[in-house]
Amino acid sequence: MKTLVVRGGRPLCGTVFIHGAKNGVLPLLAATLLSNEPCTLDGCPEITDAACAAEILSCLGCRVGRCGERICVNAADGTGVRIPRELSGKMRASVTFLGAMLARHGRAELFAPGGCVLGERPIDWHIRALEALGVTAETDGQLLRFAWKRRRGGETELPFPSVGATENLMLAATGAPEPVVIRGAAREPEIAELGCFLRDMGAEIEGEGSDAITVFCSKPLHGANRRVLPDRIETATYLAMTAACGGDLSVRHTDPSLLLPVLEALERAGCTLRCLDDSIRLVSDGRLRGVGSIRAEVYPGFPTDAQAIVTAALLRAEGLSEMEDAVFPHRFRHVSELRKFGADVRTVGSRAVIRGVARLNPANAEVTDLRGGAGVLIAALAAKGESRIANAELLLRGYAALDTYLQKLGAEVFFA
Ligand code: UD1
């Protein structure tokens, strides 16, 4: 277990270069399984979730090589159909390999997917939507077994635009002999990115980024190269840190258009923002004001992944702020950790209610989940004095070079 020691209370000044998106690289890695030819992904962040996805590919028989931010996958011998229990349990996105294995081999086996505990995280919609395409699913209580005995296309519909289920269906659909129409699809940028990659591989894709996606694959997919899109949540995290601590931050290699609701919230809180095509500058004097109500929703709404992060930035904002989560209504495990810093924040149903306090005190706290943990880190950075954050290895699931980036911005942070 790693502990992150934070000596907070300093402004953050300087430049960070945003990495490729965690939630972008994972489905792209799963997609490399669909071709017998090599694929190359650039801009892969050095985070433990990407390492776990690469390990899953290796376990399935693929040859995987990493050189810096480039991952090359040759899935010619990727004949495996079972993700071992240890890897299934390590991260939620292990479930995305289900669609890829079904497309490639007509069957797939995995254990209950792991990942951050964000309240209930079932995969019932994945299963029902795959069943509509003729996939059968059975379980002995632990191992989930899927088989596509008679492949068929057609229409399948999601009751809610689940990101993971949409990705799974897109991947599975490349193995259908007829077009597949996915209705009620998620519209997150990472889905559009997966659509582009599948198109680069030779699939016919229409409507990615809308709520109805059509996938058709009339011939075997070939290899392709792609650069992973910038991480909008990593971007939001560094902006929120600077908002909370005060400072002058330039975020480069990002895409402001992917996080407009977060930028609006930070502006409302009193930060000054200037955006160019691929960069954002944020200036904050650390004295923020409450923003009223924010509701985390599916894209293009305020992202649920930025919910805890912006909550933490608002702990010292004068007045009232409320953060509701309509995507994961129980995603509030960080709230009790934030209170350890002397914050006045509590959960009411699916909302966190924040009354800004004049100052935060250093504390011993822990990382509850990846983004909740980023929120805890923000509180520690804003609290003058030494805080210790346990379970900090969880942060490395989604933040590459976290300590060195923060040190470059002037923070005193190190892993113990
Ligand atoms: C993905 C992201 C995660 C982000 C989330 C929402 C990855 C690796 N993770 O997670 O960072 O917070 O999208 O933007 O990309 N649900 C069901 N049944 C299902 C599937 C989902 O009830 O079969 C529910 C979930 O419990 C949740 C909601 O639907 O309440 C949204 O989940 P979903 O969009 O599927 O999130 P993930 O794909 O797990």
GROMACS .gro file of N, CA, C and O in nm, residues 240-317:
model
  312
  240ALA      N    1  -0.897   2.184  -1.135
  240ALA     CA    2  -0.963   2.194  -1.005
  240ALA      C    3  -0.860   2.212  -0.893
  240ALA      O    4  -0.884   2.286  -0.797
  241MET      N    5  -0.745   2.146  -0.907
  241MET     CA    6  -0.640   2.162  -0.805
  241MET      C    7  -0.595   2.308  -0.797
  241MET      O    8  -0.580   2.364  -0.688
  242THR      N    9  -0.575   2.369  -0.914
  242THR     CA   10  -0.527   2.507  -0.916
  242THR      C   11  -0.637   2.602  -0.869
  242THR      O   12  -0.609   2.700  -0.800
  243ALA      N   13  -0.762   2.570  -0.906
  243ALA     CA   14  -0.874   2.652  -0.858
  243ALA      C   15  -0.873   2.653  -0.706
  243ALA      O   16  -0.888   2.758  -0.642
  244ALA      N   17  -0.853   2.536  -0.646
  244ALA     CA   18  -0.862   2.523  -0.500
  244ALA      C   19  -0.743   2.587  -0.429
  244ALA      O   20  -0.759   2.647  -0.322
  245CYS      N   21  -0.623   2.572  -0.487
  245CYS     CA   22  -0.501   2.618  -0.417
  245CYS      C   23  -0.465   2.761  -0.455
  245CYS      O   24  -0.380   2.823  -0.389
  246GLY      N   25  -0.521   2.810  -0.565
  246GLY     CA   26  -0.475   2.936  -0.622
  246GLY      C   27  -0.355   2.907  -0.710
  246GLY      O   28  -0.286   2.806  -0.692
  247GLY      N   29  -0.331   2.995  -0.806
  247GLY     CA   30  -0.214   2.977  -0.893
  247GLY      C   31  -0.245   3.012  -1.037
  247GLY      O   32  -0.350   3.071  -1.068
  248ASP      N   33  -0.152   2.974  -1.122
  248ASP     CA   34  -0.162   3.009  -1.264
  248ASP      C   35  -0.115   2.886  -1.342
  248ASP      O   36   0.004   2.855  -1.345
  249LEU      N   37  -0.211   2.816  -1.401
  249LEU     CA   38  -0.181   2.687  -1.465
  249LEU      C   39  -0.210   2.692  -1.614
  249LEU      O   40  -0.315   2.741  -1.656
  250SER      N   41  -0.116   2.637  -1.693
  250SER     CA   42  -0.145   2.615  -1.834
  250SER      C   43  -0.154   2.465  -1.857
  250SER      O   44  -0.063   2.392  -1.818
  251VAL      N   45  -0.262   2.423  -1.916
  251VAL     CA   46  -0.282   2.281  -1.947
  251VAL      C   47  -0.269   2.267  -2.098
  251VAL      O   48  -0.345   2.329  -2.172
  252ARG      N   49  -0.172   2.189  -2.142
  252ARG     CA   50  -0.147   2.175  -2.286
  252ARG      C   51  -0.185   2.035  -2.333
  252ARG      O   52  -0.203   1.945  -2.252
  253HIS      N   53  -0.192   2.018  -2.464
  253HIS     CA   54  -0.227   1.889  -2.525
  253HIS      C   55  -0.361   1.839  -2.473
  253HIS      O   56  -0.375   1.722  -2.438
  254THR      N   57  -0.458   1.929  -2.466
  254THR     CA   58  -0.590   1.887  -2.420
  254THR      C   59  -0.694   1.935  -2.521
  254THR      O   60  -0.658   1.989  -2.626
  255ASP      N   61  -0.821   1.914  -2.490
  255ASP     CA   62  -0.925   1.959  -2.581
  255ASP      C   63  -1.036   2.023  -2.497
  255ASP      O   64  -1.121   1.953  -2.441
  256PRO      N   65  -1.034   2.158  -2.486
  256PRO     CA   66  -1.132   2.225  -2.400
  256PRO      C   67  -1.277   2.193  -2.439
  256PRO      O   68  -1.364   2.190  -2.353
  257SER      N   69  -1.302   2.164  -2.565
  257SER     CA   70  -1.440   2.142  -2.609
  257SER      C   71  -1.499   2.016  -2.544
  257SER      O   72  -1.620   1.997  -2.543
  258LEU      N   73  -1.413   1.929  -2.489
  258LEU     CA   74  -1.463   1.805  -2.429
  258LEU      C   75  -1.504   1.821  -2.283
  258LEU      O   76  -1.553   1.727  -2.223
  259LEU      N   77  -1.479   1.940  -2.226
  259LEU     CA   78  -1.514   1.955  -2.083
  259LEU      C   79  -1.577   2.090  -2.052
  259LEU      O   80  -1.552   2.149  -1.946
  260LEU      N   81  -1.661   2.136  -2.144
  260LEU     CA   82  -1.721   2.268  -2.126
  260LEU      C   83  -1.797   2.284  -1.994
  260LEU      O   84  -1.781   2.387  -1.927
  261PRO      N   85  -1.878   2.186  -1.951
  261PRO     CA   86  -1.951   2.208  -1.824
  261PRO      C   87  -1.856   2.225  -1.704
  261PRO      O   88  -1.889   2.299  -1.611
  262VAL      N   89  -1.741   2.161  -1.707
  262VAL     CA   90  -1.645   2.176  -1.596
  262VAL      C   91  -1.584   2.316  -1.602
  262VAL      O   92  -1.571   2.384  -1.499
  263LEU      N   93  -1.551   2.361  -1.722
  263LEU     CA   94  -1.493   2.495  -1.736
  263LEU      C   95  -1.592   2.601  -1.689
  263LEU      O   96  -1.555   2.695  -1.618
  264GLU      N   97  -1.719   2.582  -1.727
  264GLU     CA   98  -1.823   2.678  -1.684
  264GLU      C   99  -1.833   2.682  -1.532
  264GLU      O  100  -1.845   2.789  -1.473
  265ALA      N  101  -1.829   2.563  -1.469
  265ALA     CA  102  -1.841   2.558  -1.322
  265ALA      C  103  -1.723   2.632  -1.256
  265ALA      O  104  -1.742   2.708  -1.161
  266LEU      N  105  -1.604   2.612  -1.309
  266LEU     CA  106  -1.486   2.676  -1.248
  266LEU      C  107  -1.489   2.827  -1.269
  266LEU      O  108  -1.449   2.905  -1.182
  267GLU      N  109  -1.543   2.868  -1.384
  267GLU     CA  110  -1.556   3.011  -1.410
  267GLU      C  111  -1.658   3.073  -1.314
  267GLU      O  112  -1.636   3.180  -1.257
  268ARG      N  113  -1.769   3.000  -1.295
  268ARG     CA  114  -1.872   3.047  -1.202
  268ARG      C  115  -1.817   3.060  -1.061
  268ARG      O  116  -1.857   3.145  -0.983
  269ALA      N  117  -1.720   2.974  -1.029
  269ALA     CA  118  -1.660   2.977  -0.895
  269ALA      C  119  -1.562   3.094  -0.879
  269ALA      O  120  -1.513   3.118  -0.770
  270GLY      N  121  -1.531   3.161  -0.991
  270GLY     CA  122  -1.446   3.280  -0.979
  270GLY      C  123  -1.309   3.266  -1.045
  270GLY      O  124  -1.227   3.357  -1.034
  271CYS      N  125  -1.283   3.155  -1.111
  271CYS     CA  126  -1.153   3.139  -1.179
  271CYS      C  127  -1.158   3.212  -1.313
  271CYS      O  128  -1.264   3.226  -1.374
  272THR      N  129  -1.041   3.253  -1.359
  272THR     CA  130  -1.032   3.313  -1.492
  272THR      C  131  -0.975   3.208  -1.586
  272THR      O  132  -0.870   3.149  -1.557
  273LEU      N  133  -1.046   3.184  -1.697
  273LEU     CA  134  -1.003   3.080  -1.789
  273LEU      C  135  -0.983   3.137  -1.927
  273LEU      O  136  -1.061   3.223  -1.971
  274ARG      N  137  -0.879   3.089  -1.995
  274ARG     CA  138  -0.862   3.125  -2.135
  274ARG      C  139  -0.832   2.997  -2.213
  274ARG      O  140  -0.741   2.922  -2.179
  275CYS      N  141  -0.915   2.971  -2.316
  275CYS     CA  142  -0.900   2.846  -2.390
  275CYS      C  143  -0.853   2.872  -2.532
  275CYS      O  144  -0.902   2.964  -2.598
  276LEU      N  145  -0.759   2.793  -2.578
  276LEU     CA  146  -0.724   2.788  -2.720
  276LEU      C  147  -0.765   2.649  -2.768
  276LEU      O  148  -0.823   2.571  -2.693
  277ASP      N  149  -0.733   2.617  -2.894
  277ASP     CA  150  -0.776   2.488  -2.948
  277ASP      C  151  -0.735   2.370  -2.862
  277ASP      O  152  -0.812   2.278  -2.839
  278ASP      N  153  -0.609   2.370  -2.817
  278ASP     CA  154  -0.561   2.252  -2.745
  278ASP      C  155  -0.496   2.288  -2.611
  278ASP      O  156  -0.412   2.215  -2.561
  279SER      N  157  -0.535   2.403  -2.556
  279SER     CA  158  -0.478   2.439  -2.426
  279SER      C  159  -0.578   2.523  -2.346
  279SER      O  160  -0.670   2.584  -2.403
  280ILE      N  161  -0.557   2.522  -2.216
  280ILE     CA  162  -0.642   2.600  -2.125
  280ILE      C  163  -0.550   2.667  -2.023
  280ILE      O  164  -0.460   2.601  -1.969
  281ARG      N  165  -0.573   2.794  -1.998
  281ARG     CA  166  -0.499   2.860  -1.888
  281ARG      C  167  -0.601   2.896  -1.780
  281ARG      O  168  -0.707   2.952  -1.811
  282LEU      N  169  -0.569   2.861  -1.658
  282LEU     CA  170  -0.659   2.894  -1.546
  282LEU      C  171  -0.581   2.974  -1.443
  282LEU      O  172  -0.470   2.936  -1.403
  283VAL      N  173  -0.640   3.086  -1.403
  283VAL     CA  174  -0.579   3.167  -1.297
  283VAL      C  175  -0.681   3.175  -1.182
  283VAL      O  176  -0.800   3.200  -1.206
  284SER      N  177  -0.632   3.148  -1.063
  284SER     CA  178  -0.721   3.154  -0.946
  284SER      C  179  -0.645   3.217  -0.829
  284SER      O  180  -0.526   3.191  -0.811
  285ASP      N  181  -0.716   3.302  -0.752
  285ASP     CA  182  -0.650   3.354  -0.631
  285ASP      C  183  -0.684   3.265  -0.511
  285ASP      O  184  -0.653   3.299  -0.397
  286GLY      N  185  -0.749   3.152  -0.538
  286GLY     CA  186  -0.781   3.056  -0.432
  286GLY      C  187  -0.903   3.096  -0.350
  286GLY      O  188  -0.946   3.020  -0.264
  287ARG      N  189  -0.958   3.216  -0.380
  287ARG     CA  190  -1.079   3.258  -0.305
  287ARG      C  191  -1.198   3.237  -0.398
  287ARG      O  192  -1.228   3.321  -0.483
  288LEU      N  193  -1.265   3.125  -0.382
  288LEU     CA  194  -1.373   3.090  -0.475
  288LEU      C  195  -1.508   3.122  -0.413
  288LEU      O  196  -1.519   3.144  -0.293
  289ARG      N  197  -1.611   3.123  -0.498
  289ARG     CA  198  -1.747   3.137  -0.444
  289ARG      C  199  -1.830   3.015  -0.485
  289ARG      O  200  -1.800   2.950  -0.586
  290GLY      N  201  -1.932   2.988  -0.405
  290GLY     CA  202  -2.019   2.872  -0.430
  290GLY      C  203  -2.085   2.883  -0.567
  290GLY      O  204  -2.105   2.994  -0.619
  291VAL      N  205  -2.116   2.768  -0.626
  291VAL     CA  206  -2.166   2.770  -0.765
  291VAL      C  207  -2.312   2.731  -0.775
  291VAL      O  208  -2.365   2.717  -0.885
  292GLY      N  209  -2.382   2.712  -0.661
  292GLY     CA  210  -2.520   2.666  -0.668
  292GLY      C  211  -2.522   2.518  -0.705
  292GLY      O  212  -2.433   2.444  -0.664
  293SER      N  213  -2.620   2.478  -0.787
  293SER     CA  214  -2.637   2.334  -0.814
  293SER      C  215  -2.570   2.290  -0.943
  293SER      O  216  -2.583   2.357  -1.046
  294ILE      N  217  -2.503   2.177  -0.934
  294ILE     CA  218  -2.447   2.112  -1.053
  294ILE      C  219  -2.501   1.969  -1.052
  294ILE      O  220  -2.511   1.906  -0.946
  295ARG      N  221  -2.536   1.921  -1.171
  295ARG     CA  222  -2.585   1.783  -1.181
  295ARG      C  223  -2.496   1.708  -1.278
  295ARG      O  224  -2.482   1.749  -1.394
  296ALA      N  225  -2.433   1.601  -1.230
  296ALA     CA  226  -2.351   1.519  -1.320
  296ALA      C  227  -2.443   1.430  -1.402
  296ALA      O  228  -2.531   1.364  -1.348
  297GLU      N  229  -2.422   1.433  -1.533
  297GLU     CA  230  -2.510   1.359  -1.625
  297GLU      C  231  -2.426   1.294  -1.732
  297GLU      O  232  -2.305   1.312  -1.737
  298VAL      N  233  -2.492   1.226  -1.824
  298VAL     CA  234  -2.417   1.166  -1.935
  298VAL      C  235  -2.370   1.277  -2.029
  298VAL      O  236  -2.423   1.389  -2.025
  299TYR      N  237  -2.271   1.247  -2.110
  299TYR     CA  238  -2.216   1.344  -2.204
  299TYR      C  239  -2.327   1.395  -2.297
  299TYR      O  240  -2.409   1.316  -2.341
  300PRO      N  241  -2.333   1.523  -2.329
  300PRO     CA  242  -2.236   1.628  -2.301
  300PRO      C  243  -2.260   1.703  -2.169
  300PRO      O  244  -2.214   1.816  -2.155
  301GLY      N  245  -2.326   1.640  -2.074
  301GLY     CA  246  -2.347   1.704  -1.945
  301GLY      C  247  -2.219   1.705  -1.861
  301GLY      O  248  -2.114   1.659  -1.906
  302PHE      N  249  -2.231   1.753  -1.740
  302PHE     CA  250  -2.118   1.757  -1.647
  302PHE      C  251  -2.076   1.612  -1.617
  302PHE      O  252  -2.159   1.531  -1.578
  303PRO      N  253  -1.949   1.575  -1.634
  303PRO     CA  254  -1.911   1.434  -1.620
  303PRO      C  255  -1.913   1.384  -1.475
  303PRO      O  256  -1.862   1.453  -1.386
  304THR      N  257  -1.969   1.268  -1.455
  304THR     CA  258  -1.968   1.208  -1.320
  304THR      C  259  -1.825   1.189  -1.270
  304THR      O  260  -1.799   1.200  -1.150
  305ASP      N  261  -1.731   1.166  -1.361
  305ASP     CA  262  -1.592   1.147  -1.318
  305ASP      C  263  -1.530   1.276  -1.263
  305ASP      O  264  -1.423   1.271  -1.199
  306ALA      N  265  -1.592   1.390  -1.290
  306ALA     CA  266  -1.537   1.517  -1.236
  306ALA      C  267  -1.615   1.563  -1.112
  306ALA      O  268  -1.586   1.668  -1.056
  307GLN      N  269  -1.713   1.481  -1.073
  307GLN     CA  270  -1.801   1.521  -0.962
  307GLN      C  271  -1.723   1.540  -0.831
  307GLN      O  272  -1.726   1.647  -0.769
  308ALA      N  273  -1.649   1.438  -0.790
  308ALA     CA  274  -1.576   1.447  -0.663
  308ALA      C  275  -1.466   1.553  -0.672
  308ALA      O  276  -1.435   1.621  -0.573
  309ILE      N  277  -1.409   1.566  -0.790
  309ILE     CA  278  -1.296   1.658  -0.812
  309ILE      C  279  -1.341   1.803  -0.793
  309ILE      O  280  -1.277   1.883  -0.724
  310VAL      N  281  -1.453   1.837  -0.855
  310VAL     CA  282  -1.502   1.975  -0.843
  310VAL      C  283  -1.561   1.998  -0.704
  310VAL      O  284  -1.547   2.106  -0.646
  311THR      N  285  -1.622   1.895  -0.646
  311THR     CA  286  -1.669   1.907  -0.506
  311THR      C  287  -1.553   1.951  -0.418
  311THR      O  288  -1.564   2.044  -0.337
  312ALA      N  289  -1.439   1.883  -0.432
  312ALA     CA  290  -1.323   1.913  -0.347
  312ALA      C  291  -1.273   2.055  -0.371
  312ALA      O  292  -1.230   2.123  -0.278
  313ALA      N  293  -1.279   2.100  -0.497
  313ALA     CA  294  -1.231   2.236  -0.526
  313ALA      C  295  -1.319   2.341  -0.459
  313ALA      O  296  -1.275   2.454  -0.433
  314LEU      N  297  -1.446   2.304  -0.429
  314LEU     CA  298  -1.541   2.403  -0.377
  314LEU      C  299  -1.548   2.405  -0.224
  314LEU      O  300  -1.627   2.480  -0.167
  315LEU      N  301  -1.464   2.326  -0.158
  315LEU     CA  302  -1.476   2.314  -0.012
  315LEU      C  303  -1.452   2.445   0.060
  315LEU      O  304  -1.503   2.467   0.169
  316ARG      N  305  -1.371   2.534  -0.003
  316ARG     CA  306  -1.345   2.664   0.062
  316ARG      C  307  -1.417   2.778  -0.010
  316ARG      O  308  -1.389   2.895   0.015
  317ALA      N  309  -1.508   2.741  -0.102
  317ALA     CA  310  -1.577   2.845  -0.179
  317ALA      C  311  -1.687   2.907  -0.094
  317ALA      O  312  -1.770   2.835  -0.037
   0.00000   0.00000   0.00000
